[in-house]
Structure formats: C-alpha cells, structure tokens
PDB file of C-alpha atoms in Angstrom:
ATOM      1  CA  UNK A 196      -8.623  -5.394  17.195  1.00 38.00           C
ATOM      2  CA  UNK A 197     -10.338  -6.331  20.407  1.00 41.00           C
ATOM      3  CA  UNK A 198     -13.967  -5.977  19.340  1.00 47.00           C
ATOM      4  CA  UNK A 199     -16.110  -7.684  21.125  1.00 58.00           C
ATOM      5  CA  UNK A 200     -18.258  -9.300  18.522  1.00 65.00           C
ATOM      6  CA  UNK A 201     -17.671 -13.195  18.174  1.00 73.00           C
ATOM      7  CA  UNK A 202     -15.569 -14.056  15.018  1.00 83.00           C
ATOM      8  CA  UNK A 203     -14.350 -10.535  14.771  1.00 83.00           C
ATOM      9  CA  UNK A 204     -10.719 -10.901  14.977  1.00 83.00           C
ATOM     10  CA  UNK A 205     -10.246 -13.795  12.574  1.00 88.00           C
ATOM     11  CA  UNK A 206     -12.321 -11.596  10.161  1.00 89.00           C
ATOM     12  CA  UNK A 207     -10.100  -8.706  10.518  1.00 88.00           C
ATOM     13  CA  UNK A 208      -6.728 -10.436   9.779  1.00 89.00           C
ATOM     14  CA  UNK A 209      -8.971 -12.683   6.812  1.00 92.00           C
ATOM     15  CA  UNK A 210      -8.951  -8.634   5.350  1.00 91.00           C
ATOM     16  CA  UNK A 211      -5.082  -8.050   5.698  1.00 91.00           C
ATOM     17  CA  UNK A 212      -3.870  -9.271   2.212  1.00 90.00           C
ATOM     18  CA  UNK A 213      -7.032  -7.050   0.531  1.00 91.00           C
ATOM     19  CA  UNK A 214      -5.644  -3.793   2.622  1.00 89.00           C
ATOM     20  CA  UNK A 215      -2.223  -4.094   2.386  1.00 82.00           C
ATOM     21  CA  UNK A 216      -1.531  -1.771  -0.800  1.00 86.00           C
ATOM     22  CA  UNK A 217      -4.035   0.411   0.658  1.00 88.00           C
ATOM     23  CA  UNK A 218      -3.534   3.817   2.889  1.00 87.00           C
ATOM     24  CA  UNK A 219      -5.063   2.030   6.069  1.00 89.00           C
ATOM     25  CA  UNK A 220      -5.212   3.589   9.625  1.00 90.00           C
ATOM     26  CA  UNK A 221      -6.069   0.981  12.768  1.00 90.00           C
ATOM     27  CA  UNK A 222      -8.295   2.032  15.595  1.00 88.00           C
ATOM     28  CA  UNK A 223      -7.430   0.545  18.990  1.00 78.00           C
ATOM     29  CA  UNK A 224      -8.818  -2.152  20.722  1.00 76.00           C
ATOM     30  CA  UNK A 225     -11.771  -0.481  22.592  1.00 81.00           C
ATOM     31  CA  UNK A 226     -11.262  -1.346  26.585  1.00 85.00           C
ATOM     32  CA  UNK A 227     -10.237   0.813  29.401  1.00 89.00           C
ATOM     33  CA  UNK A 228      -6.757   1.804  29.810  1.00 87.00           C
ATOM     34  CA  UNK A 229      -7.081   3.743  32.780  1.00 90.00           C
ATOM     35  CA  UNK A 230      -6.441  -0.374  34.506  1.00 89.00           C
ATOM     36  CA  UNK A 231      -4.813  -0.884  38.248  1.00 89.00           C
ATOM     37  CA  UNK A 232      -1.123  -1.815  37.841  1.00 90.00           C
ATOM     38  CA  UNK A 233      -0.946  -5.741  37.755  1.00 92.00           C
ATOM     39  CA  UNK A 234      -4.300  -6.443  37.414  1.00 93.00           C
ATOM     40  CA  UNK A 235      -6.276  -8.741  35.400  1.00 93.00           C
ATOM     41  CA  UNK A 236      -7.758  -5.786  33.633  1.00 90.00           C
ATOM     42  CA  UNK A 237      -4.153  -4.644  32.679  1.00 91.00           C
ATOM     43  CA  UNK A 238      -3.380  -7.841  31.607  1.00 92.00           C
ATOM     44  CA  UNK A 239      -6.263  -7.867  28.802  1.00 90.00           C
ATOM     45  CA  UNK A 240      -5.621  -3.854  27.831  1.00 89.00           C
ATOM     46  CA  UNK A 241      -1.475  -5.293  27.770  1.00 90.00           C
ATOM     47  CA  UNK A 242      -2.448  -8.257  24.908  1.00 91.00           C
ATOM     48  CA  UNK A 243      -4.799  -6.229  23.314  1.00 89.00           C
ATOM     49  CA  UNK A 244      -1.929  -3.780  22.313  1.00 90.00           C
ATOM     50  CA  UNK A 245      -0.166  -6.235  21.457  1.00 91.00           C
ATOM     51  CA  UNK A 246      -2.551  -8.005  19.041  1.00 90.00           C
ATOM     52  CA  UNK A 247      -3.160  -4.062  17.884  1.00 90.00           C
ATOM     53  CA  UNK A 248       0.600  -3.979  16.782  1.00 91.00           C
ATOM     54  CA  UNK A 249       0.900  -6.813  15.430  1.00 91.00           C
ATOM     55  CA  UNK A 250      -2.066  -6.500  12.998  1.00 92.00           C
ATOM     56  CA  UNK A 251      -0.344  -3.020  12.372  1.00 93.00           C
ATOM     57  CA  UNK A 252       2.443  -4.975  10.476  1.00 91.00           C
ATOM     58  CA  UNK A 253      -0.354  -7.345   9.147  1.00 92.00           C
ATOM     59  CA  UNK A 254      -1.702  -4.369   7.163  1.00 92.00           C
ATOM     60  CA  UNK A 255       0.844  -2.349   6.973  1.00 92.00           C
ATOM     61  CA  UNK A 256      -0.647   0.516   8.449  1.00 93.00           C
ATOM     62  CA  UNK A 257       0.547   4.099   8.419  1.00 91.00           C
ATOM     63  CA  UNK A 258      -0.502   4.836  12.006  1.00 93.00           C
ATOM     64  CA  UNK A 259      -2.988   3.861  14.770  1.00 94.00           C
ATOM     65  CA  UNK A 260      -5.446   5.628  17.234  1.00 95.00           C
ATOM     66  CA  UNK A 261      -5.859   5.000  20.908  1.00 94.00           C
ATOM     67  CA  UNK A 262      -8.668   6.158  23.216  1.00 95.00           C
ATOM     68  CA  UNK A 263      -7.554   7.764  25.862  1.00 95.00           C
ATOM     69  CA  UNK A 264     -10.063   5.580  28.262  1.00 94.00           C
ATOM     70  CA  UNK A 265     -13.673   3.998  27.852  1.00 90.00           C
ATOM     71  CA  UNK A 266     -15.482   3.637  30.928  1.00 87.00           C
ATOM     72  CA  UNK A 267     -17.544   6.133  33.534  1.00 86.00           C
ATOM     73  CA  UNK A 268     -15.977   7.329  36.046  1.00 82.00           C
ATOM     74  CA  UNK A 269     -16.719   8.766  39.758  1.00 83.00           C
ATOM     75  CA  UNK A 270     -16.120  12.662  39.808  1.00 81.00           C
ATOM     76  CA  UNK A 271     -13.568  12.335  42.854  1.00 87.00           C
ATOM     77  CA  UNK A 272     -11.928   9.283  40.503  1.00 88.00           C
ATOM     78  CA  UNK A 273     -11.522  11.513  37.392  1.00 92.00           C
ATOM     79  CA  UNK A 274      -7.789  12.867  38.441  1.00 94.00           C
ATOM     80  CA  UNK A 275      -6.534   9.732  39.237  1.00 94.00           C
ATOM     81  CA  UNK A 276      -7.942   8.113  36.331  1.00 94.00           C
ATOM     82  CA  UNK A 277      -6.797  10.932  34.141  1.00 95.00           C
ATOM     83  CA  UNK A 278      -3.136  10.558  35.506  1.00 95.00           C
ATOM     84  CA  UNK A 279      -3.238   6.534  34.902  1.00 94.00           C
ATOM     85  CA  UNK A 280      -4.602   7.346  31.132  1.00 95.00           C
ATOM     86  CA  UNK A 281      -1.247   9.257  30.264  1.00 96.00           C
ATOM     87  CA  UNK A 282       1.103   7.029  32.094  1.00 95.00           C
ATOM     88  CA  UNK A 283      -0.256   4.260  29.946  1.00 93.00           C
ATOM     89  CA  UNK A 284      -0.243   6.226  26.691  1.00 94.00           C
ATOM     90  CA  UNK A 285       3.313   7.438  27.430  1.00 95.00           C
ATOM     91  CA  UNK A 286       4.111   3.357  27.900  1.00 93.00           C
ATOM     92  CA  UNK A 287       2.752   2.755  24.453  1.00 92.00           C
ATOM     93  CA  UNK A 288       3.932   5.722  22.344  1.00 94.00           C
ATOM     94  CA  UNK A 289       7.931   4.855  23.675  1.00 94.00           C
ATOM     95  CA  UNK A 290       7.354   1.277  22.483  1.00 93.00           C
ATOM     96  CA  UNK A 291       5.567   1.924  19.445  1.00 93.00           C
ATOM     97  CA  UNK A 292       8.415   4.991  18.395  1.00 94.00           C
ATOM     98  CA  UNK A 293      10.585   2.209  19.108  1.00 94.00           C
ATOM     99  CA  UNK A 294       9.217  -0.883  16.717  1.00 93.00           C
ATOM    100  CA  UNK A 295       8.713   2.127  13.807  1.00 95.00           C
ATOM    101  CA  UNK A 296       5.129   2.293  14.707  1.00 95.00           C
ATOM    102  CA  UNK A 297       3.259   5.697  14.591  1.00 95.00           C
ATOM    103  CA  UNK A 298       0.343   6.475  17.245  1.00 95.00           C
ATOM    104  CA  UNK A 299      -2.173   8.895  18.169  1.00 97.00           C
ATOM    105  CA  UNK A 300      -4.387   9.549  20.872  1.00 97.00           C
ATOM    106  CA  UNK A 301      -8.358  10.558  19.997  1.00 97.00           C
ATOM    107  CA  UNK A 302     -10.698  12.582  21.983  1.00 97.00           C
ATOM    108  CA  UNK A 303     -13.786  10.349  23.413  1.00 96.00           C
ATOM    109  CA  UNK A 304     -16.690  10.264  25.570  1.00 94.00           C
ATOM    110  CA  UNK A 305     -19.810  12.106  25.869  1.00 94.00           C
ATOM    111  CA  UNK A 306     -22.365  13.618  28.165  1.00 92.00           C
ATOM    112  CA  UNK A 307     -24.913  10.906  27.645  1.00 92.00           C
ATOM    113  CA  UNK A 308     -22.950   8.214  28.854  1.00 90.00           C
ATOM    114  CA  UNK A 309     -21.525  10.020  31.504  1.00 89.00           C
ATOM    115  CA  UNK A 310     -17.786   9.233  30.183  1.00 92.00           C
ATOM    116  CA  UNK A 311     -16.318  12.654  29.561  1.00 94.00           C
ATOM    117  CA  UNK A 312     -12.636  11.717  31.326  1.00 95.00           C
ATOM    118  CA  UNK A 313     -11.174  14.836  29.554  1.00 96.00           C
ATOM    119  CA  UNK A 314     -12.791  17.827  28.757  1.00 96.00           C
ATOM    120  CA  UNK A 315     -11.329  20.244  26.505  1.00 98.00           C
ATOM    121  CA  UNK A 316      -8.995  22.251  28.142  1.00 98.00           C
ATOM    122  CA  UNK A 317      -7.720  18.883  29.903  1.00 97.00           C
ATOM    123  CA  UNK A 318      -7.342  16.882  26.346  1.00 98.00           C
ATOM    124  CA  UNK A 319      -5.260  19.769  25.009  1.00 98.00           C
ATOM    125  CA  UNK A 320      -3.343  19.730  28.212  1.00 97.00           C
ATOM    126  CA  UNK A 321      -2.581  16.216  27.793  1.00 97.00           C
ATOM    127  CA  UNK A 322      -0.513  16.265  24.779  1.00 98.00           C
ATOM    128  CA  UNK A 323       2.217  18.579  26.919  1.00 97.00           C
ATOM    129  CA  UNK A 324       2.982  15.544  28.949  1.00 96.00           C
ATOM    130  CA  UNK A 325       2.822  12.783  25.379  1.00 97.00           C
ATOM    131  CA  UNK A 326       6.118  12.506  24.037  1.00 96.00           C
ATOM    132  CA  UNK A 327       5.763  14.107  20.587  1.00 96.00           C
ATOM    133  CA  UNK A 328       6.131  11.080  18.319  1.00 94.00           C
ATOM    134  CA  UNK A 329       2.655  10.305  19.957  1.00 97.00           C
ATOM    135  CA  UNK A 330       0.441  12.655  17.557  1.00 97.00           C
ATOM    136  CA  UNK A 331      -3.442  13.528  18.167  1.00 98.00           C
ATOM    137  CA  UNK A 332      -6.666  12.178  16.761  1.00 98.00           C
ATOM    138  CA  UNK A 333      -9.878  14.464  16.574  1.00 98.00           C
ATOM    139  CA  UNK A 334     -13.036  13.386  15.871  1.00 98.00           C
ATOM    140  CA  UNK A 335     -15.651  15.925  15.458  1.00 98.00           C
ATOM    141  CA  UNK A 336     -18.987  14.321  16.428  1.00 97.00           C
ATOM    142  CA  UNK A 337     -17.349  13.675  20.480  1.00 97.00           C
ATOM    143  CA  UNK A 338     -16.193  17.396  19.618  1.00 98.00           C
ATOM    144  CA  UNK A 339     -19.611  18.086  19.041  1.00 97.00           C
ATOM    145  CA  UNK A 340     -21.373  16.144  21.378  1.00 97.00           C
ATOM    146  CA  UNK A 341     -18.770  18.201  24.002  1.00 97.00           C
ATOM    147  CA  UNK A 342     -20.188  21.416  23.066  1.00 96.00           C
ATOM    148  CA  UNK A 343     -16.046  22.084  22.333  1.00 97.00           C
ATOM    149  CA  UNK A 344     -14.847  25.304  20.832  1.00 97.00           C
ATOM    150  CA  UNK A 345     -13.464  23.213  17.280  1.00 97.00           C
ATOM    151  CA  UNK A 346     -11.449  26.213  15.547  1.00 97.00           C
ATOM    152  CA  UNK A 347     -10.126  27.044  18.872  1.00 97.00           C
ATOM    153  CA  UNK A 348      -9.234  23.164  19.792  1.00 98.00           C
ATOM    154  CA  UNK A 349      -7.951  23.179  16.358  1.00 98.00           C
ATOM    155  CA  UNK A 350      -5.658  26.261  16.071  1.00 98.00           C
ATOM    156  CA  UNK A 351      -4.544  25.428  19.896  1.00 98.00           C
ATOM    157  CA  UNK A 352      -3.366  21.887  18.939  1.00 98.00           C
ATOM    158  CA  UNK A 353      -2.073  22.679  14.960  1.00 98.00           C
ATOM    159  CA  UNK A 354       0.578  20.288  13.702  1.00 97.00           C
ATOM    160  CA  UNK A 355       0.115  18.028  16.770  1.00 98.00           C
ATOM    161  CA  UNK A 356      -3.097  16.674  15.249  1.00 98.00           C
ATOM    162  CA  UNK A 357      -2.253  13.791  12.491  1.00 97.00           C
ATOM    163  CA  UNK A 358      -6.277  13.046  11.834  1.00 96.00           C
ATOM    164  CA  UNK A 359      -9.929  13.774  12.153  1.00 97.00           C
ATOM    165  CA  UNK A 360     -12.643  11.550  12.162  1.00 97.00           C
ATOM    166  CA  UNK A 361     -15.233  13.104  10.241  1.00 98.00           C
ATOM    167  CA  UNK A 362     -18.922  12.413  11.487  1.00 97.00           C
ATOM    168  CA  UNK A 363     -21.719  14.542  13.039  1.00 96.00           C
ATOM    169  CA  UNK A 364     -24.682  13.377  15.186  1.00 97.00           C
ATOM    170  CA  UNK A 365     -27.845  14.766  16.862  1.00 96.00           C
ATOM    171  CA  UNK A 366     -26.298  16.484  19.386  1.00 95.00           C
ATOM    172  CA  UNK A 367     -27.203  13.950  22.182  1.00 95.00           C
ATOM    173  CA  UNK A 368     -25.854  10.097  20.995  1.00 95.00           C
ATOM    174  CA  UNK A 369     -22.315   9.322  19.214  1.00 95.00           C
ATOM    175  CA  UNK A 370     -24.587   8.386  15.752  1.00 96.00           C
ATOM    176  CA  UNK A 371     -21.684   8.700  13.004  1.00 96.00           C
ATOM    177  CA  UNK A 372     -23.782  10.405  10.469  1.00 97.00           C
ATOM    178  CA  UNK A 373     -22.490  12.088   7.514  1.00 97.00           C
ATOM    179  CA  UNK A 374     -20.912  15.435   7.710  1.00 97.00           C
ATOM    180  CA  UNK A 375     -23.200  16.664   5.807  1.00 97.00           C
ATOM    181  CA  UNK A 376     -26.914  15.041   7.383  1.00 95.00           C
ATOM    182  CA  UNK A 377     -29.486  16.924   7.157  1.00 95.00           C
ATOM    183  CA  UNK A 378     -30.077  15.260  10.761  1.00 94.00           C
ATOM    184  CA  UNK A 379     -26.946  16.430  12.219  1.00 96.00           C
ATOM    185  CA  UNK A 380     -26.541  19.663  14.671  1.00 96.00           C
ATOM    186  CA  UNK A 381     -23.808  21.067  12.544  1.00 95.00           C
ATOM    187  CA  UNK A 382     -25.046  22.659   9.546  1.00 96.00           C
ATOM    188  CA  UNK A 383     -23.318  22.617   6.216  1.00 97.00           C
ATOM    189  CA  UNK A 384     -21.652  25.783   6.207  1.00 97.00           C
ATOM    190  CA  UNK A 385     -20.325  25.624   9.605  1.00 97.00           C
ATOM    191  CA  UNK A 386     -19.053  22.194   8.672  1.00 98.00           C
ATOM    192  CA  UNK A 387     -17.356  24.104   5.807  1.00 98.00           C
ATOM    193  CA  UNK A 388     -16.103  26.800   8.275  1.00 98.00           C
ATOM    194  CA  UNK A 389     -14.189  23.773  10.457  1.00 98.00           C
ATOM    195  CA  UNK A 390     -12.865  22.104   7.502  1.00 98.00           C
ATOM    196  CA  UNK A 391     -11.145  25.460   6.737  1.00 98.00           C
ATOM    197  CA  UNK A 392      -9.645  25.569   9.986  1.00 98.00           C
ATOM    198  CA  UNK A 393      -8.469  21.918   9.505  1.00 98.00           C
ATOM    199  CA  UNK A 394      -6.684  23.143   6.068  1.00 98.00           C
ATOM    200  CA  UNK A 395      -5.336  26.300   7.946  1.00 97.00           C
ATOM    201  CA  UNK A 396      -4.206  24.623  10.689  1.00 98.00           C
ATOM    202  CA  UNK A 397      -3.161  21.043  10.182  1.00 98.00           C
ATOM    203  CA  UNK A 398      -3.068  20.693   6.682  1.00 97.00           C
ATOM    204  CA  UNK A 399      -1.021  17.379   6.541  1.00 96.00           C
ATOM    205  CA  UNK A 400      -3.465  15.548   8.641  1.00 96.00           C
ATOM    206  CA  UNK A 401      -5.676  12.562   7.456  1.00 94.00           C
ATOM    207  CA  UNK A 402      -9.164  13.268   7.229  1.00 96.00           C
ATOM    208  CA  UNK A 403     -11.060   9.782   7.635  1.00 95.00           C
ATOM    209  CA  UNK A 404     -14.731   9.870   7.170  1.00 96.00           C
ATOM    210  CA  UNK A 405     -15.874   7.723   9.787  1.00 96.00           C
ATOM    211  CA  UNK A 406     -19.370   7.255   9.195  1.00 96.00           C
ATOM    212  CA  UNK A 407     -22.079   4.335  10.915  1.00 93.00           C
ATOM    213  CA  UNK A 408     -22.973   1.952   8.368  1.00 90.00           C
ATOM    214  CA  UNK A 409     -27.089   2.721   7.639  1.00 88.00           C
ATOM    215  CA  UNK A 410     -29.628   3.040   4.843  1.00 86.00           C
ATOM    216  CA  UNK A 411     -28.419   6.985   4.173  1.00 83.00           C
ATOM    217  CA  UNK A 412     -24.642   6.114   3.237  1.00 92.00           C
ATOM    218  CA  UNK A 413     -24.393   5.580  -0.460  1.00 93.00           C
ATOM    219  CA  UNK A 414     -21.337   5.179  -2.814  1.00 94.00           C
ATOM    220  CA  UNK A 415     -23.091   8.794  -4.544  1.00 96.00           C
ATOM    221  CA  UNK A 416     -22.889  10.269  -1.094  1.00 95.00           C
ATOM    222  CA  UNK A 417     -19.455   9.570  -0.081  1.00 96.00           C
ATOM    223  CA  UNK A 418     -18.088  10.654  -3.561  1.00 97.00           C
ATOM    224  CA  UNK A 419     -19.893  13.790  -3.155  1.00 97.00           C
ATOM    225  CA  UNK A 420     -18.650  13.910   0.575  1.00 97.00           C
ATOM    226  CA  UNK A 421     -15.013  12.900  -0.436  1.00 97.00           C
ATOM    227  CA  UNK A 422     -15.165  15.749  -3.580  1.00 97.00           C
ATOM    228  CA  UNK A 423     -16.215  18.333  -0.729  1.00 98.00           C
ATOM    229  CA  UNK A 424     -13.770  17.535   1.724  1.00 98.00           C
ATOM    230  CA  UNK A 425     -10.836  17.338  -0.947  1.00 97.00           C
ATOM    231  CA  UNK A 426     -11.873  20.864  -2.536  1.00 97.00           C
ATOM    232  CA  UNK A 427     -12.125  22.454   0.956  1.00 97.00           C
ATOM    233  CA  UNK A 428      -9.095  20.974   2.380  1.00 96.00           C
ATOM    234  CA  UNK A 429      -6.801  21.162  -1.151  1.00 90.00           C
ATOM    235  CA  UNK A 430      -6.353  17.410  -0.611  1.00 77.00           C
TER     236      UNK A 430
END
C-alpha cells in the first residue's frame, strides 16, 4: 500500500482473492510518519493507514509492519522526530488492537542514506513506551548495515519480536540478498549462529525471507533457503 509506482495499488488489491487462503503479512505504506500535527503531510501518512487497513481485511492478513519513519533527519531534529515517531505508532497500534488488527513496528534506516532515526539502544527503548499489542519487526540486513549487536538485540527484545525479515547485503546499501550470498557480509555460519538465537529467543516469530527480486533468486535457492531456515529454527 502506498508505493509509489503508477498502477501499483490497483495491482495489489487485483492479488487479494489469489492471497486470501494464504499466510500473508502487509508491509506499510512507505512515507514518513514522523509528520507536523495537521499538516498536509499527516493528512497523506493518515489515508495511507487507512488504505493499509483496509487491504488488511482485503487479504486477510495475520499482521502488518510499520516503519518507524523514512526520511533524513538534522542531528538536533532527531529527538523530536523520535518522540513524534512513537506518538504516531501508539495512535495506530490503539486503533488497530481495536478493529482486531495486529501490528508491528520494524527497525529501518542506514548509514548510507543518512536515515538512522533509532539506533539500537533507542529502537529497543522504544518498545517500553508501545503498548504491547504493538509487537516488533526485525530485519537483519538494516541490523547489519547498523553494525547492531543481533543476539544481544535479540535476547534483549525476546517474545516482543513477532518477525524477521531475512536478507543480507554488502555491508554498505540495503541490497536484499539471500541469507546465504556469497556477496553478503554475513557469512553462513554466523547466519546460522543468529538463526539459533531467533529459535532460542523468539521461537513463535515469523521468519519472512525478504529477498530483492534479481538474476541469483531461484525457486532451487529458496527451497534450499526455506529447508535451512526450517531445520535451524524447528519450524
């Protein structure tokens, strides 16, 4: 919901009827939260949730993912900002706990871009002021790309986290390759190490391989990918 590409949005809800016996997740619209009260900007972020939730009934999804922000920031803004990004978040998750909805909240932005709103001592922090029906979303390449300490972002946060993106990149741009790429900074066996953690730690979250389409992906590779992950995790 809320891409930007032309045509988008009447070829997501064309999809609805193929998804809805599936397990589906939704990712957010991807605009800035972090808006000035009453503003046009507001306005847009306001429909866009609204277009969000009502395409989570389309599909009958089992939850859906916000970013916490998506724009660069000035340094002195960053607090400010940061304070906005919850307030907004704790809007959504009462509404959403109220329609039967389920939400979570994903860790984004990256040194490249200069977008890093949260680092990761502030991201854990944030969930201590989200109402608990309003769960947690890692992805592991912006982990990565954060230089974060994963089992200790992982043990810290447990049961709070609901899902992980799976992906890896080159340590410098948020590329989506496989979790296994031989191109990626994380190497097989410590991907291995933080999928133990994962099982260890939050062993009823989804694990969504979120992966950039490319010439590398293959139906072979995400079997093999998908057989890993499953024997690792016990899923």
């Amino acid at each position: 919901a809320g891409y930007e590409r032309e045509g988008f949005d009447a070829l997501l809800e064309a999809q609805a009827g193929r998804f809805r016996d599936l397990p589906v997740t939704l990712h957010a619209p991807f605009i800035e939260w972090c808006t000035v009260p009453d503003s046009k900007e507001e306005k847009r972020a306001q429909a866009e949730f609204e277009k969000a939730c009502r395409l989570y009934g389309d599909f009958h999804a089992s939850s859906i993912v916000f970013h916490t922000h998506e724009g660069s920031f000035e340094e002195g803004k960053k607090e400010e900002k940061r304070r906005r990004s919850a307030e907004v978040l704790r809007e959504f998750a009462g509404r959403m706990d109220r329609a039967g909805m389920r939400a979570t909240v994903e860790n984004v932005g990256y040194p490249a871009l200069n977008n890093v709103l949260f680092n990761e001592e502030e991201f854990v922090g944030l969930f201590a002021v989200l109402p608990p029906q309003m769960g947690c979303l890692v992805d592991i390449g912006h982990a990565l790309l954060n230089g974060w300490d994963m089992e200790n972002l992982i043990r810290t946060l447990g049961t709070r986290i609901w899902g992980y993106h799976l992906n890896q990149n080159d340590g410098r741009k948020d590329l989506h390759f496989p979790i296994y790429d031989p191109r990626g900074i994380c190497s097989p066996g410590r991907m291995d190490e933080i999928l133990k953690t994962i099982a260890r730690c939050s062993p009823e979250a989804d694990l969504i391989l979120e992966y950039a389409p490319g010439p590398k992906i293959s139906r072979e590779g995400l079997l093999a990918d998908i057989r890993r992950v499953s024997r690792i995790c016990g899923k």
